[in-house]
mmCIF file of C-alpha atoms in Angstrom:
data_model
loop_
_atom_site.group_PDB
_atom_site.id
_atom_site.type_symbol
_atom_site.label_atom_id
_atom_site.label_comp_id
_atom_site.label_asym_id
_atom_site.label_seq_id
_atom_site.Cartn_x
_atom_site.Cartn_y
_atom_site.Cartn_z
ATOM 1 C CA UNK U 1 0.000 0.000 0.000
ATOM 2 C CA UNK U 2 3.074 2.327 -0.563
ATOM 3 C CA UNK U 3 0.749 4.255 -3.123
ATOM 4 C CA UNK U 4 -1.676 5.233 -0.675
ATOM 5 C CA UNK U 5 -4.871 3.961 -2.211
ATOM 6 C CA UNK U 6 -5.467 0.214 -3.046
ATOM 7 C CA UNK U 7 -8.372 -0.213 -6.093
ATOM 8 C CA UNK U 8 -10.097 -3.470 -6.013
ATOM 9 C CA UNK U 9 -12.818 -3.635 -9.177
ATOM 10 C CA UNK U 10 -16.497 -4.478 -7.878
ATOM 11 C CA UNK U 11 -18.646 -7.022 -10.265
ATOM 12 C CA UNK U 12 -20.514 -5.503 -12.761
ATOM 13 C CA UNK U 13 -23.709 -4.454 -12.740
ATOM 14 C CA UNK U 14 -26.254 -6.654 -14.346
ATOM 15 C CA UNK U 15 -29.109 -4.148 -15.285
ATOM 16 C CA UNK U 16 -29.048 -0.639 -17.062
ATOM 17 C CA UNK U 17 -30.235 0.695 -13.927
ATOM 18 C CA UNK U 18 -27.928 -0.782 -11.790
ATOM 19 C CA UNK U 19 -24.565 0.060 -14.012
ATOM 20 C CA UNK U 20 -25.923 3.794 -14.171
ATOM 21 C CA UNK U 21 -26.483 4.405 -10.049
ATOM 22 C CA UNK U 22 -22.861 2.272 -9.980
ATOM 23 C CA UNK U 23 -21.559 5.112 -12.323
ATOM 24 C CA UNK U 24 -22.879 7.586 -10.468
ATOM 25 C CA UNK U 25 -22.613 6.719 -7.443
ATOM 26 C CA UNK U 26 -18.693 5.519 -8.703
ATOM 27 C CA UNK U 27 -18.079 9.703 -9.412
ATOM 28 C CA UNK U 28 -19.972 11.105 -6.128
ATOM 29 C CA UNK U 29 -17.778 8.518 -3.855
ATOM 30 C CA UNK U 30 -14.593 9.828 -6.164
ATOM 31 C CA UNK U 31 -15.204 13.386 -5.414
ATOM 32 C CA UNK U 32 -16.475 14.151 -9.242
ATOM 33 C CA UNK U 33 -19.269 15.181 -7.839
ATOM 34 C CA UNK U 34 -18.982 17.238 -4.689
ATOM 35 C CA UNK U 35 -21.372 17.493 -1.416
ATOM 36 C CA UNK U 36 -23.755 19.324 -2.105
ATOM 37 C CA UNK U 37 -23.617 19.899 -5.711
ATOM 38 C CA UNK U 38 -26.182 19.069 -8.508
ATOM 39 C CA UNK U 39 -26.533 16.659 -10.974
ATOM 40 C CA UNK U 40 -26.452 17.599 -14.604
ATOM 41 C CA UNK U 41 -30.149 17.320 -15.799
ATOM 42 C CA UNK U 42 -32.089 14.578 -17.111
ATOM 43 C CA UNK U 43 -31.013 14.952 -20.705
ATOM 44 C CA UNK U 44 -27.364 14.910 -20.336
ATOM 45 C CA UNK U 45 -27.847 12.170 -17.738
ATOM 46 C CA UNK U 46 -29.598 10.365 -20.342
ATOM 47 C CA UNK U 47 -27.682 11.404 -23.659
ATOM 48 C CA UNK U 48 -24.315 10.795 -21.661
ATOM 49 C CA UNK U 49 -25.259 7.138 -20.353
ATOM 50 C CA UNK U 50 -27.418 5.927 -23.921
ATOM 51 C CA UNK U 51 -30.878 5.278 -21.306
ATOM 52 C CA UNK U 52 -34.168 6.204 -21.040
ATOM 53 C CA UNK U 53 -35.682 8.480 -18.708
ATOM 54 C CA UNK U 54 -36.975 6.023 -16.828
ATOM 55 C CA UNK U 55 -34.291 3.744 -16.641
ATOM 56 C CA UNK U 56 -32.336 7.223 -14.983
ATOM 57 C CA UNK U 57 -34.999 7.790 -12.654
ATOM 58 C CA UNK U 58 -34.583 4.454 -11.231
ATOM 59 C CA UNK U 59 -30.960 5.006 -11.174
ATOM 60 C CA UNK U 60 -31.371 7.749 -9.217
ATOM 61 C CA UNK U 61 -33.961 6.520 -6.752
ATOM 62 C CA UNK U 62 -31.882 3.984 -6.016
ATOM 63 C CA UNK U 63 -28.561 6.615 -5.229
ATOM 64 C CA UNK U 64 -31.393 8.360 -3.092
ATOM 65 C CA UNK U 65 -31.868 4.780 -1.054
ATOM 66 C CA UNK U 66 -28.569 4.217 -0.705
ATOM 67 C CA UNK U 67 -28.497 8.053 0.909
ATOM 68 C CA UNK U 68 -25.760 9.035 -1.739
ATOM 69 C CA UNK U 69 -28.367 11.724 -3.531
ATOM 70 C CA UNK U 70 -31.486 14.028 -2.639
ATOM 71 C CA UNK U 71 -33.854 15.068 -4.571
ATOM 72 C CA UNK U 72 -35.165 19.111 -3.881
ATOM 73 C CA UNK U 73 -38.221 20.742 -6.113
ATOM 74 C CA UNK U 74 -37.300 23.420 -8.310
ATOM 75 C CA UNK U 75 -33.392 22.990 -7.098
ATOM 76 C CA UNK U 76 -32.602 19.062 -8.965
ATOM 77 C CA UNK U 77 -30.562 16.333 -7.714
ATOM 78 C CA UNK U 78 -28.468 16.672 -5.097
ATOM 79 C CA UNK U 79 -25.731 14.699 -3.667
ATOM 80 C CA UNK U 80 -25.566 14.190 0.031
ATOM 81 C CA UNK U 81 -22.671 14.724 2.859
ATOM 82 C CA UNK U 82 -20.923 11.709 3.275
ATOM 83 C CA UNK U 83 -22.287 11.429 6.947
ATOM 84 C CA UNK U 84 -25.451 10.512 5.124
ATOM 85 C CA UNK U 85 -24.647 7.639 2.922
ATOM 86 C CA UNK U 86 -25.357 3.764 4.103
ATOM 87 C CA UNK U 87 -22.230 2.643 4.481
ATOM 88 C CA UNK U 88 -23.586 -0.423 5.585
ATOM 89 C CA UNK U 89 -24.822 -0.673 2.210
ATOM 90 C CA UNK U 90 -23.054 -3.335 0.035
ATOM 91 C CA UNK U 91 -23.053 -1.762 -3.369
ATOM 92 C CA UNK U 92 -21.760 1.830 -1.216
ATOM 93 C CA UNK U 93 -18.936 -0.478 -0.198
ATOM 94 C CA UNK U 94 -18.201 -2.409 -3.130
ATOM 95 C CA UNK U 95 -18.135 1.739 -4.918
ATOM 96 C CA UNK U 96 -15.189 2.260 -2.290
ATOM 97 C CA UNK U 97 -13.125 -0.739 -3.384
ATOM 98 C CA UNK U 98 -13.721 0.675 -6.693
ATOM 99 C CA UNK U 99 -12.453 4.266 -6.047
ATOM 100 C CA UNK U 100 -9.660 2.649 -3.683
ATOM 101 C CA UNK U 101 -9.340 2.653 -0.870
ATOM 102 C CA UNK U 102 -6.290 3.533 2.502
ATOM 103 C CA UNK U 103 -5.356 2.620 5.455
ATOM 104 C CA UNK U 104 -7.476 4.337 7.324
ATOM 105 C CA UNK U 105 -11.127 2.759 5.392
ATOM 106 C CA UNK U 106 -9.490 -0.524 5.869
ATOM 107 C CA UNK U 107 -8.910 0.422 9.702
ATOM 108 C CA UNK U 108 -12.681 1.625 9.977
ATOM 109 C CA UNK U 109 -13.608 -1.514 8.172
ATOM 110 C CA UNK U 110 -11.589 -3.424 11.397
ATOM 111 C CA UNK U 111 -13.033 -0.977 14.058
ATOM 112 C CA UNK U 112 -16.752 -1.620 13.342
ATOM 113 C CA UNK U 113 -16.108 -5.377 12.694
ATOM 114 C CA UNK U 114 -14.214 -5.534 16.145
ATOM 115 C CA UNK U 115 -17.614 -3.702 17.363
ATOM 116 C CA UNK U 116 -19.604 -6.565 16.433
ATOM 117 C CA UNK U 117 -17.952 -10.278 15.418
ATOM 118 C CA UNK U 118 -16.610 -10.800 18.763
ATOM 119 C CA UNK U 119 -19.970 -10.801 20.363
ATOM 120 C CA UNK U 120 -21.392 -12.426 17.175
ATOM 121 C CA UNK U 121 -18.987 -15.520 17.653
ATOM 122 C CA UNK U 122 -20.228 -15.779 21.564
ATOM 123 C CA UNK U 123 -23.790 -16.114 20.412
ATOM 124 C CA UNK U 124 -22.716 -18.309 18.015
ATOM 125 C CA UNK U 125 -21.395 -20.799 20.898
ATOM 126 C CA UNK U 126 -24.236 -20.196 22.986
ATOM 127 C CA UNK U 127 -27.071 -20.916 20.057
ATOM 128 C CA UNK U 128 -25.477 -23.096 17.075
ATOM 129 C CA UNK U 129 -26.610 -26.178 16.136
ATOM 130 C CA UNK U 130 -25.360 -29.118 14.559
ATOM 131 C CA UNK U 131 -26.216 -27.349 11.221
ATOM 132 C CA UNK U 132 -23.960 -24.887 12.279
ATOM 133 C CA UNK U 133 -21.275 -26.581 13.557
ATOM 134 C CA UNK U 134 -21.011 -28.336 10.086
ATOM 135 C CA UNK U 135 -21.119 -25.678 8.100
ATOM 136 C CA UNK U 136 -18.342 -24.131 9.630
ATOM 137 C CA UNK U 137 -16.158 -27.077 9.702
ATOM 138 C CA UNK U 138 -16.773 -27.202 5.730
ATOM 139 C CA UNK U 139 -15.546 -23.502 5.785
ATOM 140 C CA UNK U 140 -12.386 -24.166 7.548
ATOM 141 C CA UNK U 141 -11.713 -27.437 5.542
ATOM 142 C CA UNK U 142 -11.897 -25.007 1.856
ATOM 143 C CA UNK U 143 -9.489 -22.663 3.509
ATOM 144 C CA UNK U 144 -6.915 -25.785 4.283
ATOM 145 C CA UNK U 145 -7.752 -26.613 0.665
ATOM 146 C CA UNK U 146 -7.722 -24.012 -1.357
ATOM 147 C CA UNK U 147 -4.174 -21.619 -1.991
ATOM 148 C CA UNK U 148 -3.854 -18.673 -0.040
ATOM 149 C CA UNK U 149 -4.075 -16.052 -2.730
ATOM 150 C CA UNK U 150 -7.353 -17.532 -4.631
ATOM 151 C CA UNK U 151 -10.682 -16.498 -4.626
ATOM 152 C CA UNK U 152 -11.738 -19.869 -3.311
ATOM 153 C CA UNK U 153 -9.652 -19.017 0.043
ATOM 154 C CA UNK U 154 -11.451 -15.528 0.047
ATOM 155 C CA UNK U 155 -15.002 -17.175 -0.122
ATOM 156 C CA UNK U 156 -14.451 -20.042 2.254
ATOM 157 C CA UNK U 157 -13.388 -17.284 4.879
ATOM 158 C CA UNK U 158 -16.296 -15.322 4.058
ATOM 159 C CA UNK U 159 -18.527 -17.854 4.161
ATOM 160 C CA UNK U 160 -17.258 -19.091 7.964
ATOM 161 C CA UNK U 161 -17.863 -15.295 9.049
ATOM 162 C CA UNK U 162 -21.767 -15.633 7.701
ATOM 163 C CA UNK U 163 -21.872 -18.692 9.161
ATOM 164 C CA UNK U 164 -20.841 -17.664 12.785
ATOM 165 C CA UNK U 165 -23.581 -14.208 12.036
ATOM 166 C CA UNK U 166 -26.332 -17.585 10.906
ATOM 167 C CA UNK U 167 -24.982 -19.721 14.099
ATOM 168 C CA UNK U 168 -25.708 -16.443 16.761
ATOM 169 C CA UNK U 169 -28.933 -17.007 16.052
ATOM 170 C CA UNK U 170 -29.488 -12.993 15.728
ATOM 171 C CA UNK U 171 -30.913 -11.495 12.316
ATOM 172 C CA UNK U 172 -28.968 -7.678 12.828
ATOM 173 C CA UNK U 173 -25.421 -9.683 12.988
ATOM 174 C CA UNK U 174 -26.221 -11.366 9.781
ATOM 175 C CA UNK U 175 -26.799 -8.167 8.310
ATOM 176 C CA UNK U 176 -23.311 -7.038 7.930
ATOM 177 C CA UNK U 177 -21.958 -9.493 5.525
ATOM 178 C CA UNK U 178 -21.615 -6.512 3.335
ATOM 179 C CA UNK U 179 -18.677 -4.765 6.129
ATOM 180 C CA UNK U 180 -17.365 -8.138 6.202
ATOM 181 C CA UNK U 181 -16.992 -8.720 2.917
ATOM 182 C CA UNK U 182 -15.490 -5.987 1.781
ATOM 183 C CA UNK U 183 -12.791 -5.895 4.368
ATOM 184 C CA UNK U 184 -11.399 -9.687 3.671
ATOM 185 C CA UNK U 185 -11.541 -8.875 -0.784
ATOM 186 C CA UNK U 186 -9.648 -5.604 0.515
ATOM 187 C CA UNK U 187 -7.152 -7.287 2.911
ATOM 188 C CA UNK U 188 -6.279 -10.388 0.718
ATOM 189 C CA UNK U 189 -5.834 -7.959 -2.409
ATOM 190 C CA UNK U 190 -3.557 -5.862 -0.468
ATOM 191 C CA UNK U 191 -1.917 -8.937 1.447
ATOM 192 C CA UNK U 192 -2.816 -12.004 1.100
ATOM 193 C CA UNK U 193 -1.269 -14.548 3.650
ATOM 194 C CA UNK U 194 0.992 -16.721 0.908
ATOM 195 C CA UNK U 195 3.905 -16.855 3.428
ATOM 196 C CA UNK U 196 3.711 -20.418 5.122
ATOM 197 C CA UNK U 197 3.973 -19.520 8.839
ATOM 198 C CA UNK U 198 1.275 -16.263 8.383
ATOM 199 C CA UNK U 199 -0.992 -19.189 6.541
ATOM 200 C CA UNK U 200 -1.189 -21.236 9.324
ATOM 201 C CA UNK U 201 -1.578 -18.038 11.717
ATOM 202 C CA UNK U 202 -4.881 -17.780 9.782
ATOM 203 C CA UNK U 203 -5.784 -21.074 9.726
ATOM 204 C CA UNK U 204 -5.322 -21.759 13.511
ATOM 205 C CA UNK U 205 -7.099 -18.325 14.713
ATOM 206 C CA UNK U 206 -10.584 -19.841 12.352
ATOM 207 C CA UNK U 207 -9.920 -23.026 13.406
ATOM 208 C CA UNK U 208 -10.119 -21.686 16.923
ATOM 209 C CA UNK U 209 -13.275 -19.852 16.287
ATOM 210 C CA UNK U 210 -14.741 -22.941 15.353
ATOM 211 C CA UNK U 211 -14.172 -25.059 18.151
ATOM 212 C CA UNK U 212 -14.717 -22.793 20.661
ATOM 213 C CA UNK U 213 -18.398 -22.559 19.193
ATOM 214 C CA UNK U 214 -18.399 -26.311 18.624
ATOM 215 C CA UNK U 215 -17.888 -26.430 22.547
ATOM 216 C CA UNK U 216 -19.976 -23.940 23.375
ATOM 217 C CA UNK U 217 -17.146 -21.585 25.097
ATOM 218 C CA UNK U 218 -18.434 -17.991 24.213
ATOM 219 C CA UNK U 219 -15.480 -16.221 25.854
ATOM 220 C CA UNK U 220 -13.017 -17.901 23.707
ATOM 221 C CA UNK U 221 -14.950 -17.881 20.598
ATOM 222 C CA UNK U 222 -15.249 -14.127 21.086
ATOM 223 C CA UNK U 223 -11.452 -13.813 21.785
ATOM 224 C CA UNK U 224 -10.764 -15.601 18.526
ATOM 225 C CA UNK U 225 -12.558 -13.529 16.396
ATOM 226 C CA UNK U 226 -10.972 -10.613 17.670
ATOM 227 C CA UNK U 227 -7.508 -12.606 17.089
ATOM 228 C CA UNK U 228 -8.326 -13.236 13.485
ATOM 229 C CA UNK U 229 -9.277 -10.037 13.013
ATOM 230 C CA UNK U 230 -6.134 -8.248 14.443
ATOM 231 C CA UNK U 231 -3.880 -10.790 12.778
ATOM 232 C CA UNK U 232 -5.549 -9.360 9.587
ATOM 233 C CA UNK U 233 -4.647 -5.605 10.510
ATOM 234 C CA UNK U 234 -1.017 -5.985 11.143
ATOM 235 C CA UNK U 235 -0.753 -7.731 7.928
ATOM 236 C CA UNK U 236 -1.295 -5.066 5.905
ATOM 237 C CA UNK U 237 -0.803 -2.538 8.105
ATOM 238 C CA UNK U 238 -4.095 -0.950 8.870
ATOM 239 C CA UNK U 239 -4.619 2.308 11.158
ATOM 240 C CA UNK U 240 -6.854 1.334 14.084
ATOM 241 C CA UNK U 241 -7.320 2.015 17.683
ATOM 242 C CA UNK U 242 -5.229 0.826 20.144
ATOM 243 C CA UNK U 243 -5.937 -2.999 20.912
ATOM 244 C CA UNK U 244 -6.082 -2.656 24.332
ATOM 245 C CA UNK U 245 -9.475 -1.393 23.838
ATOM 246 C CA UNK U 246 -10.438 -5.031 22.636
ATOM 247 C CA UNK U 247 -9.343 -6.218 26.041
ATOM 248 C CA UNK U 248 -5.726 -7.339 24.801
ATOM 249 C CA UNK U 249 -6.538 -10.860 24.130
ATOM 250 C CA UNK U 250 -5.662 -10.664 20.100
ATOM 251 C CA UNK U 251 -2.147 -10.489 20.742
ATOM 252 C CA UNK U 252 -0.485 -13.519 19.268
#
């Protein structure tokens, strides 16, 4: 991250719709479009992009959803402060990977994740089931698998973190995949853990996740998480809040 700003390209959209609000919304999260300016009208909106004027107006209501825009009668289109937009919002995130993002998102990313997994994975040892339990076995055992750097690793390691949100039993955990998602593409595009010993430092802190929900021990599931996650922040070298804060039990 010597450059300062890491770009990771989001999937495409799969509507006309959809690709126009990711345009947009692409250029307001860029800066091209200032808080608090207004959009050019509908006919260079629509002339620029090759769409209708409806398939622009649900562009845009879908920018004002994702609190990115406003619309004002008699003033147009406006876009919003940044303290407005979702950020929980995955398409808002997957924009930032887009622009590119520092050390400082990815350390926000960490913060609010260290807010919520660690008590996530202590629900998840007081509530899973053997469902659960499975399922995150089968995450760990694609992680062993797959090689560090592929996209397979990624999604198995994703898919354990949904599974422990699924496993607490609690509908509001499960509901920031989107956070969690977009801080493991970031932190295995910036560093992925290739080097043998950091592999099985990631390996053993899910693998201890796991069984300490398997066993039903919600202190040490909770410890894990935050162990996995702060492994992940001093490999590539985040900017977060001092760990002590997270009661000091990541430290390896």
């Amino acid at each position: 991250m010597t450059s300062g700003l890491v770009i990771i390209p989001a999937r495409r959209a799969h509507s006309n719709h959809a690709e126009v609000a990711r345009s947009i919304g692409i250029d307001i999260i860029a800066g091209r479009y200032a808080e608090g300016a207004r959009l050019p009208g509908d006919a260079e909106l629509t002339s620029s992009f090759g769409v209708s004027r409806p398939v622009l107006r649900e562009s845009i209501k879908t920018l004002v959803a994702k609190g990115l825009l406003t619309t004002k009668a008699r003033v147009g289109t406006v876009v919003r402060g940044r303290n407005a937009w979702n950020m929980f919002d995955a398409d808002v995130l997957a924009w930032h990977l887009d622009v590119g993002i520092d050390k400082q998102f990815l350390g926000d990313l960490a913060e609010i994740r260290l807010a919520i997994e660690p008590r996530t994975a202590a629900l998840a040892a007081l509530r899973r089931t053997d469902a659960d339990i499975a399922e995150l076995r089968r995450c760990v055992e694609i992680m062993r698998r797959e090689p560090s750097d592929s996209d397979a690793f990624t999604d198995g390691d994703l898919a354990l973190h949904i599974a422990v949100a699924n496993a607490s039993g609690n509908p509001f955990m499960r509901s920031v995949d989107g956070v969690i998602e977009a801080a493991l593409r970031a932190s295995f595009v910036v560093s992925a853990p290739v080097d043998p010993a950091d592999r099985e430092t990631v390996l053993n802190w899910h693998q201890r996740i796991v069984d300490a929900i398997a066993d039903g021990r919600a202190a040490d599931a909770a410890a894990a998480m935050t162990g996995a996650i702060f492994h992940g922040i001093r490999r590539h070298g985040a900017a977060v809040v001092d760990p002590a804060l997270y009661d000091g039990k990541s430290k390896t």
